[in-house]
C-alpha positions as CSV (number, residue, x, y, z in Angstrom):
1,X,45.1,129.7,169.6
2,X,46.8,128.3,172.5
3,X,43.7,128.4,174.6
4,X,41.4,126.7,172.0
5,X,44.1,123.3,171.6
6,X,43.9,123.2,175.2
7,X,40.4,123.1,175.6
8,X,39.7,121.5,172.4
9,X,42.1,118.8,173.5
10,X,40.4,118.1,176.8
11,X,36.9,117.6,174.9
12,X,38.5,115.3,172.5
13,X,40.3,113.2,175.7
14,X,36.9,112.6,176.9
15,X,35.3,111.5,173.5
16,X,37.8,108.8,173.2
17,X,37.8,107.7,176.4
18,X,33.8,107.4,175.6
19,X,34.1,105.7,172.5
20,X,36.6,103.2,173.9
21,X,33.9,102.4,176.7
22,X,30.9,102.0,174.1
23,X,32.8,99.9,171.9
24,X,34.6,98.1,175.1
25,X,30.4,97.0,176.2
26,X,29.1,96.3,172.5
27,X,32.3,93.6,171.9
28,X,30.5,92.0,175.2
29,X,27.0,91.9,173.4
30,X,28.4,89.9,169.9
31,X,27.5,86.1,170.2
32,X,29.9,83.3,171.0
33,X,33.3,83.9,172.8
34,X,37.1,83.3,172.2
35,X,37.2,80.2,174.2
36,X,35.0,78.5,171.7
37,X,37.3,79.8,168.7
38,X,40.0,78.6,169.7
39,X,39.0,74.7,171.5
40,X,35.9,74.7,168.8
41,X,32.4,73.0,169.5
42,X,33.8,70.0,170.7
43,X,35.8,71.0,173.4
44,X,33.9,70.6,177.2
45,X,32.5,73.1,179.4
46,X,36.2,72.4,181.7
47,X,38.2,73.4,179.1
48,X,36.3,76.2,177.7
49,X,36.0,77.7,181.5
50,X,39.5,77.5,181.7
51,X,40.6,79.1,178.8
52,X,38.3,81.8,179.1
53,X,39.9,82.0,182.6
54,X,43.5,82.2,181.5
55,X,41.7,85.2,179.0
56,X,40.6,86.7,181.9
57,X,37.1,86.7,180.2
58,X,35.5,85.7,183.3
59,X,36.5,89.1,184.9
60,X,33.8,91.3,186.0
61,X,33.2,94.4,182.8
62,X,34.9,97.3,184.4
63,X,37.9,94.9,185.6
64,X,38.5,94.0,182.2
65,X,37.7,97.8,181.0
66,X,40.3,99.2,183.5
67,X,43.5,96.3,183.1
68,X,42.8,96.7,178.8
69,X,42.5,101.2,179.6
70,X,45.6,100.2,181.7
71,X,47.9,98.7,179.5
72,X,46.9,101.6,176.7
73,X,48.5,104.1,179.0
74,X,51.7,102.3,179.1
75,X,51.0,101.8,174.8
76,X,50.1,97.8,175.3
77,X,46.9,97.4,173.4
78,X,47.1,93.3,174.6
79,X,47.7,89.9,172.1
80,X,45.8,88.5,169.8
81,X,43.6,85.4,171.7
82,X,43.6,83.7,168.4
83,X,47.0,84.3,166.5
84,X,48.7,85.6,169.7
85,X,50.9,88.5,168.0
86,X,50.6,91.7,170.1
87,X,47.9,93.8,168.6
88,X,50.3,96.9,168.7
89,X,52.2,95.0,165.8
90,X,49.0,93.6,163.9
91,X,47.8,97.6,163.5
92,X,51.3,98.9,162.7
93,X,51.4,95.9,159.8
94,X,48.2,96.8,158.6
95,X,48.3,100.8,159.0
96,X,50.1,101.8,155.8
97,X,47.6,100.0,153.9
98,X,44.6,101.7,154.8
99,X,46.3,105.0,155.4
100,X,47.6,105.0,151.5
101,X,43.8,104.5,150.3
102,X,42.0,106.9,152.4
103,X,45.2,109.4,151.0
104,X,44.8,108.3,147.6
105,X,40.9,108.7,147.6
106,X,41.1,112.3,149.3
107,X,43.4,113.8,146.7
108,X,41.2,112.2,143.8
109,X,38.4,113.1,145.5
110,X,39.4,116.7,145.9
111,X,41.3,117.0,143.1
112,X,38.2,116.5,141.1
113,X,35.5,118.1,143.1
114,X,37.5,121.8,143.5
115,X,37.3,122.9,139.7
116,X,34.2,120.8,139.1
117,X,32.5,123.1,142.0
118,X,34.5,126.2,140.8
119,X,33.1,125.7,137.5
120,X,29.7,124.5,138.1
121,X,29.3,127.7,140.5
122,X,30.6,130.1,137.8
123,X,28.0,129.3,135.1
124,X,25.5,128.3,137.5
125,X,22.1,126.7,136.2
126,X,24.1,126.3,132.8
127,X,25.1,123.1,131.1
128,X,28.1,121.8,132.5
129,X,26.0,122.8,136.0
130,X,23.0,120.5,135.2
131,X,25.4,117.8,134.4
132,X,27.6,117.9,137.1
133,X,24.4,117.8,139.1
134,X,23.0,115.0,137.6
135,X,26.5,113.0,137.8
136,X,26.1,113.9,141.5
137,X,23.1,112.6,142.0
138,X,23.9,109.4,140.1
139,X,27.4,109.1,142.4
140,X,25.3,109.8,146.0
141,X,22.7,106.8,145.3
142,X,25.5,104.5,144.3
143,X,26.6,101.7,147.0
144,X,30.2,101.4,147.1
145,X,30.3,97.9,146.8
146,X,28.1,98.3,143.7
147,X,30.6,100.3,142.4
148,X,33.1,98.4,143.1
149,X,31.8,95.3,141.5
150,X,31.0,97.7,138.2
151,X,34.6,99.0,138.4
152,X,36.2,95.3,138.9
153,X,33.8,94.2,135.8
154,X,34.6,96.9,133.5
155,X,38.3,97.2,134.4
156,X,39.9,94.1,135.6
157,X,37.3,91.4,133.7
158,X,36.0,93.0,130.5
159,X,39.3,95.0,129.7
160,X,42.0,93.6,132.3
161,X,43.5,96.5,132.4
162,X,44.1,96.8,136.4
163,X,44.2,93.7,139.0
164,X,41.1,93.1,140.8
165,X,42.2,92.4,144.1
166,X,45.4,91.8,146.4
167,X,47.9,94.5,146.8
168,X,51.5,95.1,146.1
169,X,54.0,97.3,149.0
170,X,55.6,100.3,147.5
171,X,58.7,99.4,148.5
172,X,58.8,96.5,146.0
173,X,57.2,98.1,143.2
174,X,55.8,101.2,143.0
175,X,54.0,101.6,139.4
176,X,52.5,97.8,141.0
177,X,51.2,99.4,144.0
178,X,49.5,102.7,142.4
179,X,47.9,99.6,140.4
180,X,46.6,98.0,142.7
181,X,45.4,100.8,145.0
182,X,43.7,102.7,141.8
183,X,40.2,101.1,141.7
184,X,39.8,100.7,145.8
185,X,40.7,104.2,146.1
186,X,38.1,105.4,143.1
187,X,35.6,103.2,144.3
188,X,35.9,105.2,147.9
189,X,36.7,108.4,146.4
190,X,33.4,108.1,144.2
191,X,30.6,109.1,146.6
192,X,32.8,111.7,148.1
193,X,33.4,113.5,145.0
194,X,29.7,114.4,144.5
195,X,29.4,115.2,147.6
196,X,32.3,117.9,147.6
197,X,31.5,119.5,144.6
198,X,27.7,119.8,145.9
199,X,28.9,121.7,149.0
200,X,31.7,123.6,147.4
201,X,29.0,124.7,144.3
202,X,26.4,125.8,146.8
203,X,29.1,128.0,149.1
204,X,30.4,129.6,146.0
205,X,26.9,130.6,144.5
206,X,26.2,131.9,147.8
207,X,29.7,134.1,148.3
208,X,29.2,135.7,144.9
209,X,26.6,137.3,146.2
210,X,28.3,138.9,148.7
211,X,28.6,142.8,149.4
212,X,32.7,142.9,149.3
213,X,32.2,140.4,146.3
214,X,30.4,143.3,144.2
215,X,32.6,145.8,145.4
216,X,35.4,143.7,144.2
217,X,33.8,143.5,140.8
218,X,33.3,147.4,140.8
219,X,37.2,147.8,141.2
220,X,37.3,146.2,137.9
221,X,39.0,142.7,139.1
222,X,38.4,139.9,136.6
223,X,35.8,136.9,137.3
224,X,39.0,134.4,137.4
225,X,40.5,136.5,140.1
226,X,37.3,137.1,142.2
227,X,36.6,133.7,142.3
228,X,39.9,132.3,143.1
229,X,40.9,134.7,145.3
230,X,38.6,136.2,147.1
231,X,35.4,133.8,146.8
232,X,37.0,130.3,147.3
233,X,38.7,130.7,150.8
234,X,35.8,131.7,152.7
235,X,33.5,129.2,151.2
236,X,36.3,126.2,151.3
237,X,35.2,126.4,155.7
238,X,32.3,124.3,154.7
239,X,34.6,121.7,152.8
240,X,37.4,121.7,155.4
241,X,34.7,120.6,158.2
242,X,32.6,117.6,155.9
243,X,36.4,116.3,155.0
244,X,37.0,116.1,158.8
245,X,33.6,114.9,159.5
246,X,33.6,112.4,156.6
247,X,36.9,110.4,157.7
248,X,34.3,108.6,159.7
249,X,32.4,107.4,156.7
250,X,35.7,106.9,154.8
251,X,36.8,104.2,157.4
252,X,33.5,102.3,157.1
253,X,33.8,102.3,153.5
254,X,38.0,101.0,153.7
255,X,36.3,98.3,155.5
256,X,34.0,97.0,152.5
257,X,36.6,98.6,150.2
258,X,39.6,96.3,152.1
259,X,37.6,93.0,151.8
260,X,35.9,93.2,148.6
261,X,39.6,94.4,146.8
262,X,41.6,91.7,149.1
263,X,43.5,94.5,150.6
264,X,45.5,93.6,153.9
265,X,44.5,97.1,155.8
266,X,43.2,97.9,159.2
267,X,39.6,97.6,158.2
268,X,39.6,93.8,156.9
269,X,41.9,92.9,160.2
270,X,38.8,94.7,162.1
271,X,36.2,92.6,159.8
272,X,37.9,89.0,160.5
273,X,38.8,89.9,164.3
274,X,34.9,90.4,165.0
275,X,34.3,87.3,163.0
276,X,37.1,85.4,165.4
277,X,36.0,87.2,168.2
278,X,39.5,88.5,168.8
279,X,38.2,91.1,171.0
280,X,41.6,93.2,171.4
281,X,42.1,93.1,168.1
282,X,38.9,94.7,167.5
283,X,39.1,96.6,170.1
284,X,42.6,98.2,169.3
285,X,41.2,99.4,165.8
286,X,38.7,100.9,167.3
287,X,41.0,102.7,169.2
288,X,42.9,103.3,166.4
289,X,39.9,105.2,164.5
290,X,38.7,107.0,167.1
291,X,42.3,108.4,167.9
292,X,42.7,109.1,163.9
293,X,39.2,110.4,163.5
294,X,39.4,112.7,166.8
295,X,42.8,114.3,165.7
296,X,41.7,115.0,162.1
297,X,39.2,117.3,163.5
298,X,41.3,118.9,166.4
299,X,43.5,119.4,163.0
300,X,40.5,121.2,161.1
301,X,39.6,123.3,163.9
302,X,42.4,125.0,164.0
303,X,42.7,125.1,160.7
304,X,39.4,127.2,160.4
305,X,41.3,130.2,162.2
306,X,43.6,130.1,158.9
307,X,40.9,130.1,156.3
308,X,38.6,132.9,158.2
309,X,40.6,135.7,160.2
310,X,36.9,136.4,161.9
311,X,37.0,133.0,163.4
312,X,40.2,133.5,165.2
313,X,39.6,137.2,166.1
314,X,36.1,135.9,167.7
315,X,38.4,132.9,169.1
């Protein structure tokens, strides 16, 4: 096990330093600059050159790459060019925020989609199969923000039963934050639903057809316990990996989720940074993502040894 963190850890060091180079070149490709957000259209060509000099925007790419990779090192991400607070604090202000809806959605998401796959892959091809199908179906083709909009309609507007945007801490009221984080985090959580049960369904069908599966049944153990016991950890692997590989989508989606809710997260700070320009702003959440995204799967690979005994044998 030992062996595979190290190893898996040195892939993972180069993916981020990758993604923090890609991302580090395609902030230099958006149009305009800082300089111009912060003097605005009328200032001169003198005053815009030096701003973007006291920036140190007018420092050759890999300069700029190395000093910003520099002060990461030593856990200084930079300050904002527009609002100058360090961008270390913006992200630890926004964190909570974003990290309590992606939680939230998860454990709806997966709270739902286990038994719904359980019980679709039980009585497959029978009626509560064909409808969790077509439910499915209907969730996958669904744009979140379309959602969102039905949700806010049906459930803040027609029936105000929840608020329809802004967001209340925990700390100062806790039955006001599970409020207000209930229809962002359903909205997120909808698409992945469907997509879990799907999986989960078609692993299940395909591990109760197993060898040991039948013998099981031969030693007279009841369908409840088969499938519980002895079908649902091996064919969970499958989940366990498109969870990990899904925190990806899950972030883009807290980014339309964030702004069309009016939640204060990491996603709508990255969203109003690019429209600033604020390139360490942006440029810290990317960092912050990739470092988030990376260790969720270093987390899930090692967790595969735990589900399947094969896997860390062959390891």
């Amino acid at each position: 096990m030992a062996v595979i963190a190290l190893r898996r850890g040195a892939q993972l060091l180069f993916v981020l330093l990758a993604v923090t180079l890609l991302a580090f070149w395609m902030i230099t490709l958006l149009p305009g600059d800082p300089a111009t957000q912060i003097l605005g259209y009328s200032g001169d060509q003198a005053a815009l050159a030096a701003v973007r000099r006291d920036l140190g925007l007018d420092a050759p790419f890999w300069h700029r790459y190395l000093a910003w990779l520099g002060g990461v090192l030593t856990g200084d991400l930079g300050t904002s060019y527009i609002s100058s607070t360090p961008v270390t604090e913006s992200l630890i202000q926004r964190l909570p925020v974003t990290l309590e809806l992606l939680l939230i959605s998860q454990v709806i998401s997966l709270g739902l989609a286990v038994p719904a796959g359980v019980a679709a892959a039980r009585r497959a091809g029978g009626l509560l199969d064909r409808t969790l199908t077509t439910v499915s179906f209907g969730l996958l083709s669904t744009p979140v923000f379309v959602s969102g909009v039905a949700l806010i309609m049906v459930f803040a507007v027609r029936w105000p039963l929840l608020p329809a945007t802004g967001y209340t801490p925990f700390g100062a009221d806790p039955a006001g934050n599970l409020r207000s984080m209930l229809l962002p985090a359903v909205t997120l959580a909808a698409g992945q639903l469907a997509v879990y049960a799907r999986l989960l369904r078609s692993d299940l069908i395909a591990t109760l057809q197993e060898d040991y599966i039948t013998l099981a049944r031969a030693r007279g153990l009841s369908p409840r316990r088969i499938l519980w016991r002895h079908a649902l950890r091996p064919s969970a692997i499958s989940l366990v990996t498109v969870v990990g590989l899904n925190l990806g989508a899950l972030i883009g989606g807290a980014v339309i989720i964030e702004t069309l809710f009016g939640l204060p997260g990491v996603g709508r700070l990255i969203v109003d940074s690019i429209l600033s320009r604020d390139y360490l702003v942006v440029q810290g959440g990317v960092l912050l993502v990739a470092v988030g995204y990376v260790l969720v799967n270093f987390a899930i690979d090692l967790l595969y040894g735990l589900l399947d005994p094969r896997i860390r044998h062959a390891s």
